[in-house]
PDB file of C-alpha atoms in Angstrom:
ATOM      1  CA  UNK A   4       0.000   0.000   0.000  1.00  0.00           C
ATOM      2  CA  UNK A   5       0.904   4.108  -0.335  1.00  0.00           C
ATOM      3  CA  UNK A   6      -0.470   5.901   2.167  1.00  0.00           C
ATOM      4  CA  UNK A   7      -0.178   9.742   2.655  1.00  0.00           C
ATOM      5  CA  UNK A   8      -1.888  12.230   4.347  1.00  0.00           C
ATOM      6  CA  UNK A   9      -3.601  15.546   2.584  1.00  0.00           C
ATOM      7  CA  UNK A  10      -4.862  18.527   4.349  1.00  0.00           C
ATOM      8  CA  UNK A  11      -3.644  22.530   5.313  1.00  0.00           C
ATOM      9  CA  UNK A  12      -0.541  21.914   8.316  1.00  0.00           C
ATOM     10  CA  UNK A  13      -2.031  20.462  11.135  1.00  0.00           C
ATOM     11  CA  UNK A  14      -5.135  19.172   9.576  1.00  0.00           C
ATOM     12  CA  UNK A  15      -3.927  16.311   7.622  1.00  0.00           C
ATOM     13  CA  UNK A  16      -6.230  13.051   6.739  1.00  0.00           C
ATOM     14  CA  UNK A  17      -5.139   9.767   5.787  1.00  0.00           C
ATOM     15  CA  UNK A  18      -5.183   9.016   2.119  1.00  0.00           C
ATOM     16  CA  UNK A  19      -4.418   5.855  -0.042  1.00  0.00           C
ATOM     17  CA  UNK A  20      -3.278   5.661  -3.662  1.00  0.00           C
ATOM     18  CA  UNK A  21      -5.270   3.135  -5.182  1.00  0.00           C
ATOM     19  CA  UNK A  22      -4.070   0.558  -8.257  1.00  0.00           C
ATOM     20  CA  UNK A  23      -4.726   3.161 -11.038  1.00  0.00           C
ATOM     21  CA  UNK A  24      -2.607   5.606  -9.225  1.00  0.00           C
ATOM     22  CA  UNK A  25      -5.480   7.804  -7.767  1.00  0.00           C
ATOM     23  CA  UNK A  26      -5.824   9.271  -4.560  1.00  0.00           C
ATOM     24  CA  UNK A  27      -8.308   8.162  -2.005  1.00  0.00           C
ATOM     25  CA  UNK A  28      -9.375   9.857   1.215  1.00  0.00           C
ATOM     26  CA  UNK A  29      -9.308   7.113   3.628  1.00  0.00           C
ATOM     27  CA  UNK A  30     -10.445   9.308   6.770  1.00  0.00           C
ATOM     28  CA  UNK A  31     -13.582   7.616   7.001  1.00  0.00           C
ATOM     29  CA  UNK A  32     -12.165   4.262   7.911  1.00  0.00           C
ATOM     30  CA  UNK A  33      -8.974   5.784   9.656  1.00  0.00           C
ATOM     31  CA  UNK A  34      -9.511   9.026  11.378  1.00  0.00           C
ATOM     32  CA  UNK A  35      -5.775   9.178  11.903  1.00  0.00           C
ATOM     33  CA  UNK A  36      -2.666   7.597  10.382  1.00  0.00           C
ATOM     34  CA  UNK A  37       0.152   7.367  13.051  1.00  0.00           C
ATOM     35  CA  UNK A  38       2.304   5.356  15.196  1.00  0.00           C
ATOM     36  CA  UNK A  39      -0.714   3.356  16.274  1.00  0.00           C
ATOM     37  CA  UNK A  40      -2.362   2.722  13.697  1.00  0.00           C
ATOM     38  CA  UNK A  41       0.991   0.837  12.147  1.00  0.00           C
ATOM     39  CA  UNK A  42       1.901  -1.104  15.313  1.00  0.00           C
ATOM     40  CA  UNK A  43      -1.880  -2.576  16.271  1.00  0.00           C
ATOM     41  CA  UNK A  44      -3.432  -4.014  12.768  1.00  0.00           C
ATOM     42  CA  UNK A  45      -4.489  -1.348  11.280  1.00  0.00           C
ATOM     43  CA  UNK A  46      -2.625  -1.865   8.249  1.00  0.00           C
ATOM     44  CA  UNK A  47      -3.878  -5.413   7.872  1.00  0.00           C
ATOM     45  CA  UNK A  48      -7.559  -4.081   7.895  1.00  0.00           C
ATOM     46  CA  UNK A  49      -6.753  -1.337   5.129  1.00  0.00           C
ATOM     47  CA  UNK A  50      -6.003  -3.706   3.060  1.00  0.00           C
ATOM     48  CA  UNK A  51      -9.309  -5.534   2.404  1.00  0.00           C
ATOM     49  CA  UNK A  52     -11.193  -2.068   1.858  1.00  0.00           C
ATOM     50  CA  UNK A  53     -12.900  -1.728  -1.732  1.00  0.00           C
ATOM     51  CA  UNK A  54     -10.755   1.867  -2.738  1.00  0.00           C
ATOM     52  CA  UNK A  55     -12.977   2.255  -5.452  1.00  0.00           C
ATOM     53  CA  UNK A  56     -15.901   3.044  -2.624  1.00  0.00           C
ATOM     54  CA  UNK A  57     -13.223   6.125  -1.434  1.00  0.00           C
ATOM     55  CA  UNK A  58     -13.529   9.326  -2.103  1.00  0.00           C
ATOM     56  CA  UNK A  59     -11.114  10.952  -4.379  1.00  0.00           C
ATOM     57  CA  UNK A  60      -8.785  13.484  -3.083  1.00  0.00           C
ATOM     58  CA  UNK A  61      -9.613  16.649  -5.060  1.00  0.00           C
ATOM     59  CA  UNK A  62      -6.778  17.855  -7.287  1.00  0.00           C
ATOM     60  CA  UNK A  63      -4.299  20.459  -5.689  1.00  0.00           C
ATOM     61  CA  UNK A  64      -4.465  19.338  -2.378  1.00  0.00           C
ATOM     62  CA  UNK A  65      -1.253  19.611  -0.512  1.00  0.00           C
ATOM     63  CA  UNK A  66       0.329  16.733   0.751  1.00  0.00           C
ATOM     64  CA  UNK A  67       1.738  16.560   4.011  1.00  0.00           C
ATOM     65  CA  UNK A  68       4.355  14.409   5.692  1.00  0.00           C
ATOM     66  CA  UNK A  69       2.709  10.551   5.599  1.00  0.00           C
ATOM     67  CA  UNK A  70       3.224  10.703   9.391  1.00  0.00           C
ATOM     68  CA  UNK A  71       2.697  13.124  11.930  1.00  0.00           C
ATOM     69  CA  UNK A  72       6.345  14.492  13.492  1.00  0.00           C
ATOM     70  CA  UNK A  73       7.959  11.304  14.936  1.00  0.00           C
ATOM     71  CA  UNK A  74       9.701  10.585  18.506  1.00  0.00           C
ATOM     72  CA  UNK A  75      12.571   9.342  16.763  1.00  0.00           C
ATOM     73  CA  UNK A  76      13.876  11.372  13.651  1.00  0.00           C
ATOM     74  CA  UNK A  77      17.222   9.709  13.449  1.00  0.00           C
ATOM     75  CA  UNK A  78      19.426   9.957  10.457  1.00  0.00           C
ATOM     76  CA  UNK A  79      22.713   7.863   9.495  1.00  0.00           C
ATOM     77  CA  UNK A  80      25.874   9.578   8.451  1.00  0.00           C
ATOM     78  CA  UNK A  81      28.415   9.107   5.251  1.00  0.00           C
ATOM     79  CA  UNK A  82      26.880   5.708   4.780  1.00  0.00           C
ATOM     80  CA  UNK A  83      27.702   5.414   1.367  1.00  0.00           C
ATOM     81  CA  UNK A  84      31.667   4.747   0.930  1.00  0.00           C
ATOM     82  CA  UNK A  85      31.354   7.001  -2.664  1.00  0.00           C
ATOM     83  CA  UNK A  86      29.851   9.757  -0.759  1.00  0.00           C
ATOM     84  CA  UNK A  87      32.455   9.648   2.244  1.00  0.00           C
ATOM     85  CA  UNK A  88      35.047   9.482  -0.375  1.00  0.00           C
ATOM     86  CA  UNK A  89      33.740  12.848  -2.106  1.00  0.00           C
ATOM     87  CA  UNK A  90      33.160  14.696   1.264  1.00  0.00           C
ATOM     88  CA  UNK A  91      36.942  13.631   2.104  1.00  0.00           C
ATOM     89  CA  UNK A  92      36.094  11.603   5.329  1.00  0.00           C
ATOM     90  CA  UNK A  93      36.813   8.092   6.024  1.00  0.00           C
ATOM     91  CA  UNK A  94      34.346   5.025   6.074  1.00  0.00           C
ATOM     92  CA  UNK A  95      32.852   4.432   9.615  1.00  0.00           C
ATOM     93  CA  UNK A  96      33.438   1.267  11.216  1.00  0.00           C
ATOM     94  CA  UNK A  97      30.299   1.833  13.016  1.00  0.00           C
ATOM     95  CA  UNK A  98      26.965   3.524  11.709  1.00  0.00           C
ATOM     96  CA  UNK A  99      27.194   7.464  12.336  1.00  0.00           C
ATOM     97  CA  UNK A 100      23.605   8.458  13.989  1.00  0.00           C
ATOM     98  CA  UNK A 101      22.692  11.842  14.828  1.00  0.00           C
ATOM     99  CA  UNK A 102      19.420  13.256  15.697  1.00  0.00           C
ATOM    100  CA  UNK A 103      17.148  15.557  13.526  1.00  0.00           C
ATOM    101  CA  UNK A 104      14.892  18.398  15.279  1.00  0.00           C
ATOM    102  CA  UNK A 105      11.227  17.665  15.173  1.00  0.00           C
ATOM    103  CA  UNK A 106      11.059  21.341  13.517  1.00  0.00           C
ATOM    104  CA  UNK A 107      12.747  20.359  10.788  1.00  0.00           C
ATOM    105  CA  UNK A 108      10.217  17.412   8.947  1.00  0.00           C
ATOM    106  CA  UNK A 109       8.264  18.867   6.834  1.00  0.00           C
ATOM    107  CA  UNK A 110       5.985  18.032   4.163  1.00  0.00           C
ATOM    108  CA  UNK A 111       7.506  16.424   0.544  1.00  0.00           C
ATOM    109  CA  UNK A 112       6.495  19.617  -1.432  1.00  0.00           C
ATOM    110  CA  UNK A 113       6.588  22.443   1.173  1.00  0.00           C
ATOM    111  CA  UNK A 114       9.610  24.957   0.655  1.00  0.00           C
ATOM    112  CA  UNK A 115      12.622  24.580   2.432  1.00  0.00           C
ATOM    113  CA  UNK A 116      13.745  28.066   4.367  1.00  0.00           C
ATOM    114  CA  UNK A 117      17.223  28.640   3.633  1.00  0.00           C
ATOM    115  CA  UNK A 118      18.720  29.727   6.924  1.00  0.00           C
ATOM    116  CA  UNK A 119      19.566  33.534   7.717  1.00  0.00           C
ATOM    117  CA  UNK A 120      23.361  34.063   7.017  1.00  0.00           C
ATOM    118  CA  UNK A 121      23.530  30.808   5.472  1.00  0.00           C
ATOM    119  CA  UNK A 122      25.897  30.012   2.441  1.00  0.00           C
ATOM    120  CA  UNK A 123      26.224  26.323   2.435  1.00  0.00           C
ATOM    121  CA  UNK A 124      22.478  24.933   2.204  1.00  0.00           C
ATOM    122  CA  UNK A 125      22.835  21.394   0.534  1.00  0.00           C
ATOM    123  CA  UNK A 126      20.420  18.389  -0.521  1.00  0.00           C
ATOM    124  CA  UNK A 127      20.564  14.606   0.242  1.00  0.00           C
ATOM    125  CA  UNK A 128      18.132  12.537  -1.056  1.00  0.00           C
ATOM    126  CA  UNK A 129      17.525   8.886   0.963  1.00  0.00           C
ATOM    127  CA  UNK A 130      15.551   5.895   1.973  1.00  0.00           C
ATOM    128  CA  UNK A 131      13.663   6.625   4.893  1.00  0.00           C
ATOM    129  CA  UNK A 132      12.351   3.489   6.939  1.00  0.00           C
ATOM    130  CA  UNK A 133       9.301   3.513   9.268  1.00  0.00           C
ATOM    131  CA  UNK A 134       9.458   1.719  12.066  1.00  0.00           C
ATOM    132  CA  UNK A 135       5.949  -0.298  12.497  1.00  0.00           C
ATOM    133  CA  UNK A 136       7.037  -1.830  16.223  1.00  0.00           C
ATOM    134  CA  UNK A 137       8.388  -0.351  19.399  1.00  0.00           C
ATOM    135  CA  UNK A 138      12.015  -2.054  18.333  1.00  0.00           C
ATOM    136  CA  UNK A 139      14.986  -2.013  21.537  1.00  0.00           C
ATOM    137  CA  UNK A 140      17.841  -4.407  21.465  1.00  0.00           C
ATOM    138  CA  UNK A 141      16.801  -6.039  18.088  1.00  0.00           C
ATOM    139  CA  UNK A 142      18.812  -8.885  16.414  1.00  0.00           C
ATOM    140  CA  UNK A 143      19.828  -8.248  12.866  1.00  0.00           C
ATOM    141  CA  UNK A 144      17.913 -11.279  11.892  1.00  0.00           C
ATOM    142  CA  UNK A 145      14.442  -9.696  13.202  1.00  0.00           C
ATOM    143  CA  UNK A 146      15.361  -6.365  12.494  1.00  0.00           C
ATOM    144  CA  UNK A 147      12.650  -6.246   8.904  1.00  0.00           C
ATOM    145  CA  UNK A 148       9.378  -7.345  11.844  1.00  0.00           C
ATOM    146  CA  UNK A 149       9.945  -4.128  13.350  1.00  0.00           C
ATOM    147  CA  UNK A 150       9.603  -2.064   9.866  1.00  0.00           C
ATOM    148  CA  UNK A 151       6.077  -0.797   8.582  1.00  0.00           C
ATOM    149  CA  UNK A 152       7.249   0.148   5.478  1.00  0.00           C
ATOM    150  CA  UNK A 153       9.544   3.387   3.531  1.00  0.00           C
ATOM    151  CA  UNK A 154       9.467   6.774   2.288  1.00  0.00           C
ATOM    152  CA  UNK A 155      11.935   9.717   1.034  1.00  0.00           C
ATOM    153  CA  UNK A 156      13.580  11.845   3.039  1.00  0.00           C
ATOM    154  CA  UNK A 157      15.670  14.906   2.013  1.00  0.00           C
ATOM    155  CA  UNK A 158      17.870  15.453   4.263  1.00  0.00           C
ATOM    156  CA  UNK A 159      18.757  18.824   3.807  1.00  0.00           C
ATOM    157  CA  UNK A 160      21.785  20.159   5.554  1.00  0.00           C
ATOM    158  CA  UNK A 161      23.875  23.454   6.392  1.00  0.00           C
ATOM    159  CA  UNK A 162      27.434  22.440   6.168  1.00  0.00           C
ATOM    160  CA  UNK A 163      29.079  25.124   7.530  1.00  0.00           C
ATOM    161  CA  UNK A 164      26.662  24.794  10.490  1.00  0.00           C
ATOM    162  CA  UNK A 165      27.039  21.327  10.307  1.00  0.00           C
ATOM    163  CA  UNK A 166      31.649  21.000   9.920  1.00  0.00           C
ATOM    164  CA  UNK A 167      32.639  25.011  10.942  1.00  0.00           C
ATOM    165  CA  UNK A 168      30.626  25.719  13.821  1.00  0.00           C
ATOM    166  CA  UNK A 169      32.018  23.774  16.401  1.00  0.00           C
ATOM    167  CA  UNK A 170      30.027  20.484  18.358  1.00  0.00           C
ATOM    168  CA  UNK A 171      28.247  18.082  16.885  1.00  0.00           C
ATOM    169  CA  UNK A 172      26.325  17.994  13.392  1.00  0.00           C
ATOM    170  CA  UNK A 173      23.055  18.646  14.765  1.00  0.00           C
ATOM    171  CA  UNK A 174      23.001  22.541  13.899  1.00  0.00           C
ATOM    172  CA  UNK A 175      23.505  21.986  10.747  1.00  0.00           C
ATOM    173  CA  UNK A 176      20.391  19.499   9.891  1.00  0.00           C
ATOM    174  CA  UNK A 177      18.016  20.722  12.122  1.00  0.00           C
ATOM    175  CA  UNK A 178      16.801  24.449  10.356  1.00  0.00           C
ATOM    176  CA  UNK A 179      12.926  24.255  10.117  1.00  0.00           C
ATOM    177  CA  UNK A 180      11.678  22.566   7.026  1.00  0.00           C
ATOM    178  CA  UNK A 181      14.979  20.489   6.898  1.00  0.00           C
ATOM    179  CA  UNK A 182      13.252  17.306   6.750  1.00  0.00           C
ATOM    180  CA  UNK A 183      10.970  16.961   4.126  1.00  0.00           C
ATOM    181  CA  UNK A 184       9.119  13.888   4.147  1.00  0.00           C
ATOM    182  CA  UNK A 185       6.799  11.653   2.103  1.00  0.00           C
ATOM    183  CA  UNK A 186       4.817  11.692  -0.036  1.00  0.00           C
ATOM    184  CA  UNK A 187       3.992   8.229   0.469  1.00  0.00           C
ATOM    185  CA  UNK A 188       4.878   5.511   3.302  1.00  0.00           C
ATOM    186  CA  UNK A 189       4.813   2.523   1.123  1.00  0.00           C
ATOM    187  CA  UNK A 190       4.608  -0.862   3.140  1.00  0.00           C
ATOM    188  CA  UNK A 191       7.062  -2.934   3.563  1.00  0.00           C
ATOM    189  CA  UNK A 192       5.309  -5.616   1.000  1.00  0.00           C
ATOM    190  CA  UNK A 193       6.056  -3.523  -1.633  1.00  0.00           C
ATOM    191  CA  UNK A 194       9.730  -3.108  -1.629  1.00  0.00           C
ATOM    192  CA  UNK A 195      10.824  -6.675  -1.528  1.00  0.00           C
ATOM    193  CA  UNK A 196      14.624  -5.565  -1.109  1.00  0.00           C
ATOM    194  CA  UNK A 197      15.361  -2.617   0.182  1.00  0.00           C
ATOM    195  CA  UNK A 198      18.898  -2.830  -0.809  1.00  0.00           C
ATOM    196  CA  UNK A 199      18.043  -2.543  -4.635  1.00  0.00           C
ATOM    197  CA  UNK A 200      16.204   0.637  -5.138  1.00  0.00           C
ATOM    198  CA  UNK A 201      17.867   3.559  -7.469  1.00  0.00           C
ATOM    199  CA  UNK A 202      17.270   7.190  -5.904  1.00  0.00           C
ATOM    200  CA  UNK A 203      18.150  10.925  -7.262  1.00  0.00           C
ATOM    201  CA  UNK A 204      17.875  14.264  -6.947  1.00  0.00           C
ATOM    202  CA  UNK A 205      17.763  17.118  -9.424  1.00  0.00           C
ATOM    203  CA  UNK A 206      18.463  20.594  -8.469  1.00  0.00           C
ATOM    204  CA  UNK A 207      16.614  23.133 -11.039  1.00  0.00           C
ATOM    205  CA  UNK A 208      16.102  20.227 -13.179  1.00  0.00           C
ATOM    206  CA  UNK A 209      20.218  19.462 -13.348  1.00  0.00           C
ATOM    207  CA  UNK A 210      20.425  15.900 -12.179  1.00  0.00           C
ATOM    208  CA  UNK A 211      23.104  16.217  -9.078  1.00  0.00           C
ATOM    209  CA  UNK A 212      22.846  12.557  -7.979  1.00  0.00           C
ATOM    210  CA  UNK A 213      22.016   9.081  -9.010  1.00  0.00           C
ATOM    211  CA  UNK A 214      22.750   6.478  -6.719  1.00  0.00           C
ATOM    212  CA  UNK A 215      21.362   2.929  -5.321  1.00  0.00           C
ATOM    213  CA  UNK A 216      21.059   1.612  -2.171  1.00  0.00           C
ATOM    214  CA  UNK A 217      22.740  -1.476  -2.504  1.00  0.00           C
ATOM    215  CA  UNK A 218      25.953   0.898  -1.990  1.00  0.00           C
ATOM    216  CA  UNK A 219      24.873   1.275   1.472  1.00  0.00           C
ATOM    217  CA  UNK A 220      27.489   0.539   3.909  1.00  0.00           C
ATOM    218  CA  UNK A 221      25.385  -0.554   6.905  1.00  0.00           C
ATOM    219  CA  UNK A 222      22.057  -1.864   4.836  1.00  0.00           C
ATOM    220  CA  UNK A 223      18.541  -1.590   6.626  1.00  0.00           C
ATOM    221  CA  UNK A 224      18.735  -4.752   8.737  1.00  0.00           C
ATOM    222  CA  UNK A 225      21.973  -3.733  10.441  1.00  0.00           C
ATOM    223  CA  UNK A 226      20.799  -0.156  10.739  1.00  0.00           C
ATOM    224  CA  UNK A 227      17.235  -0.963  12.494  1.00  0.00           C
ATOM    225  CA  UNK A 228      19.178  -3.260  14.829  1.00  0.00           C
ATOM    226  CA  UNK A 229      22.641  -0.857  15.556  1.00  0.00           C
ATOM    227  CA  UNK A 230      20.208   2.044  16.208  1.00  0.00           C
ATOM    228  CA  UNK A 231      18.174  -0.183  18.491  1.00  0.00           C
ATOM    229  CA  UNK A 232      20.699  -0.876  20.789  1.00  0.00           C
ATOM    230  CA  UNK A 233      20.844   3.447  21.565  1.00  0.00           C
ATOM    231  CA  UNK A 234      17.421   4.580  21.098  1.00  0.00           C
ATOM    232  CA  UNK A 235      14.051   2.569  22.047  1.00  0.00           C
ATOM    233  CA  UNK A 236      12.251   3.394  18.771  1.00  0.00           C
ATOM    234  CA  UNK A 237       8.695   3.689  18.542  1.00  0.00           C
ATOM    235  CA  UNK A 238       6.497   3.175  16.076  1.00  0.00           C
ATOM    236  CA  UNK A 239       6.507   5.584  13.477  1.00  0.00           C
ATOM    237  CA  UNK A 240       9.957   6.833  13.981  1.00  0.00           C
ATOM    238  CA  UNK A 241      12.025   7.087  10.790  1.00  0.00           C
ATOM    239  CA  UNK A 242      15.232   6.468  10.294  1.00  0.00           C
ATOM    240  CA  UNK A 243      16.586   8.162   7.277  1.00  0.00           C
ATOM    241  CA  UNK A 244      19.682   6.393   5.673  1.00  0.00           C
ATOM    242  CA  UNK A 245      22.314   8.233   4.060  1.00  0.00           C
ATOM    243  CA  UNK A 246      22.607   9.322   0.680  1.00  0.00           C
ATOM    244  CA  UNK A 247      24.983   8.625  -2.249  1.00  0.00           C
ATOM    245  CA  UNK A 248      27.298  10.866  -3.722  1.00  0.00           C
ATOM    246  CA  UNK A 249      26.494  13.931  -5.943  1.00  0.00           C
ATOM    247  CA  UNK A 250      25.640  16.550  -3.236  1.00  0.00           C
ATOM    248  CA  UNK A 251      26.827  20.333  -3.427  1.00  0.00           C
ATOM    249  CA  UNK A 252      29.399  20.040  -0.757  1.00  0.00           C
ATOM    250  CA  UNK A 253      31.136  17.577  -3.053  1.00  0.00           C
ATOM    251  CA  UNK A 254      31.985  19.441  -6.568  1.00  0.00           C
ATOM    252  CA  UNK A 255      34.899  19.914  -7.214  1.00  0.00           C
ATOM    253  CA  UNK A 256      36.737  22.542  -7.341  1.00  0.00           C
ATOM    254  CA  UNK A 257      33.986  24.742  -6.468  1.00  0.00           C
ATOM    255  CA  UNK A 258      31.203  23.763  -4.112  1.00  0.00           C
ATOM    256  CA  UNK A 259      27.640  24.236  -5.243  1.00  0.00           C
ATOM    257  CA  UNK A 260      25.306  25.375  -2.627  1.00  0.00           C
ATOM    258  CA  UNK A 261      21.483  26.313  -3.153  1.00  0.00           C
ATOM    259  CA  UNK A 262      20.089  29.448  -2.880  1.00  0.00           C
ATOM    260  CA  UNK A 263      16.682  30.992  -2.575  1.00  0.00           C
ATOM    261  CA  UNK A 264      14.500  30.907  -5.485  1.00  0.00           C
ATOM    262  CA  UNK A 265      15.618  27.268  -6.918  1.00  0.00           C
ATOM    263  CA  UNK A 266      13.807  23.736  -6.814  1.00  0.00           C
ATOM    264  CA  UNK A 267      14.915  20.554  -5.914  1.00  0.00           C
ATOM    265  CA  UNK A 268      12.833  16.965  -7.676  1.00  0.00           C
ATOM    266  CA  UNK A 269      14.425  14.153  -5.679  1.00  0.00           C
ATOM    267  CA  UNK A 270      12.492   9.915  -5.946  1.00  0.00           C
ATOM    268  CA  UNK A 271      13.205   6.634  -5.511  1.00  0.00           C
ATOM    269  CA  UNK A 272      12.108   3.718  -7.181  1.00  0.00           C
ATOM    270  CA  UNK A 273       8.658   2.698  -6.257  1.00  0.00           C
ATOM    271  CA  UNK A 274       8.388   5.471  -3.269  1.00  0.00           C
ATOM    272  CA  UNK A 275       7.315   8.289  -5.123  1.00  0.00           C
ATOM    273  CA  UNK A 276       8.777  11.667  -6.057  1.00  0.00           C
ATOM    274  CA  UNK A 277       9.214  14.887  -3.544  1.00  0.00           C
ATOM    275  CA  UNK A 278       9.701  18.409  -4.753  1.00  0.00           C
ATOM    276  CA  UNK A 279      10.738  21.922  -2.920  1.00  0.00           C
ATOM    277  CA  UNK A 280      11.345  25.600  -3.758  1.00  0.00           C
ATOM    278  CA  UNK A 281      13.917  27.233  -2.003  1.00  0.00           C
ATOM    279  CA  UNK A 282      12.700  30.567   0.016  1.00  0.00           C
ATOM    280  CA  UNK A 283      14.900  33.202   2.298  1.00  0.00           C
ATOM    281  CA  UNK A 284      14.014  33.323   5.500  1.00  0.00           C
ATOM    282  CA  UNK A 285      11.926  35.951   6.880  1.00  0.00           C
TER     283      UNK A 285
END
């Protein structure tokens, strides 16, 4: 299934794409899609609904994040050895996690504020994975039980926050509307491997990157169960991946950063496509 959620900010409704590709209000049968509703059935009873007796989302409607703001927005860092190479830094032994600010998810086609003062705002386009059950101290082995299913995240990212400003990365991938989100949380049925799906980003219709996940250095299995052993995540935390090469911070000679006014397309296979305009902060 693809599920999203439609509505103004902070009025979302639960939606479903149906097999022709259109969109479905599903509010009727689910008058909210969260956490809960992933970790107690709901899913399973979602499935045998006739779509074709839904209402059709009208055309135009915004559409939000599939999920309201997680616990748990926990990202992975430089887990593709291409993109460590291009940033200069070496491959992790262990998974790099840091933590991104509830402020900063966002919907997959709301703009993204470039900060005040910034000069280094940069895109990263990756698997996202929603976790469907409250997973702490998971084996490797069970790790998939604990998944609900995957979406895109852009994680975008300040990197002179981020590298120049002293402490951890945090300040850097935290600036409101930093986490865009969605459109769709497909279940986990539908992506049989997670470790073969191609995803890209274009930046004013320039292709920047083009990478696959089977490049991952710590795949999805690993990940949900390293991450596990930290943080008790809940159901419908996401943990966003990494992303391969291609971002701004990694042309060479010059750097490429983004600046208000441009738009960034970014998919993955089978997940959907997101889209932004950059915007100056007030």
């Amino acid at each position: 299934m693809k599920l999203f959620r439609h509505g103004s900010v902070g009025a979302e409704k639960p939606g479903i794409l149906d097999r022709d590709g259109v969109r479905r209000d599903l509010s009727a049968h689910l008058p909210v899609l969260d956490g809960a509703a992933l970790a107690d059935g709901t899913l399973e009873r979602i499935a045998a609904i006739d779509l074709s007796s839904l209402p059709v989302v009208p055309e135009g409607a915004r559409l939000g994040a599939p999920l309201p703001r997680p616990v748990n927005f926990v990202c992975i860092g430089l887990n593709y050895a291409d993109h460590a190479a291009e940033t200069g830094a070496a491959i992790p032994k262990e998974p790099i996690i840091f933590i991104k600010a509830g402020s900063a998810y966002s919907g997959p086609f709301d703009d993204v504020v470039i900060p005040r003062g910034s000069t280094e705002t940069d895109w990263e386009v990756e698997l996202g994975v929603v976790i469907g059950r409250e997973a702490r101290y998971v084996a490797e082995a069970d790790a998939l039980d604990h998944v609900a299913g995957y979406c895109i995240v852009n994680d975008v990212s300040e990197r002179e926050y981020q590298t120049r400003r002293g402490g951890t990365w945090d300040k850097g991938k935290g600036c409101p509307t930093f986490g865009p989100t969605g459109p769709y949380l497909v279940t986990r049925d539908e992506v049989p491997d997670p470790q073969a799906l191609d995803l890209w980003c274009e930046i004013d219709g320039k292709r920047m990157q083009n990478g696959n996940t089977r490049t991952m250095i710590f795949g999805v299995r690993p990940l949900v169960s390293y991450v596990s052993q930290f943080i008790a995540l809940m159901p419908g935390d996401i943990i966003a991946t990494g992303t391969p090469p291609g971002v701004g911070m990694g042309i060479k000679p010059n750097p490429v950063f983004l600046r208000a006014g441009q738009t960034m397309k970014l998919g993955i296979a089978g997940l959907g496509e997101q889209m932004q305009r950059t915007v100056a902060a007030a």
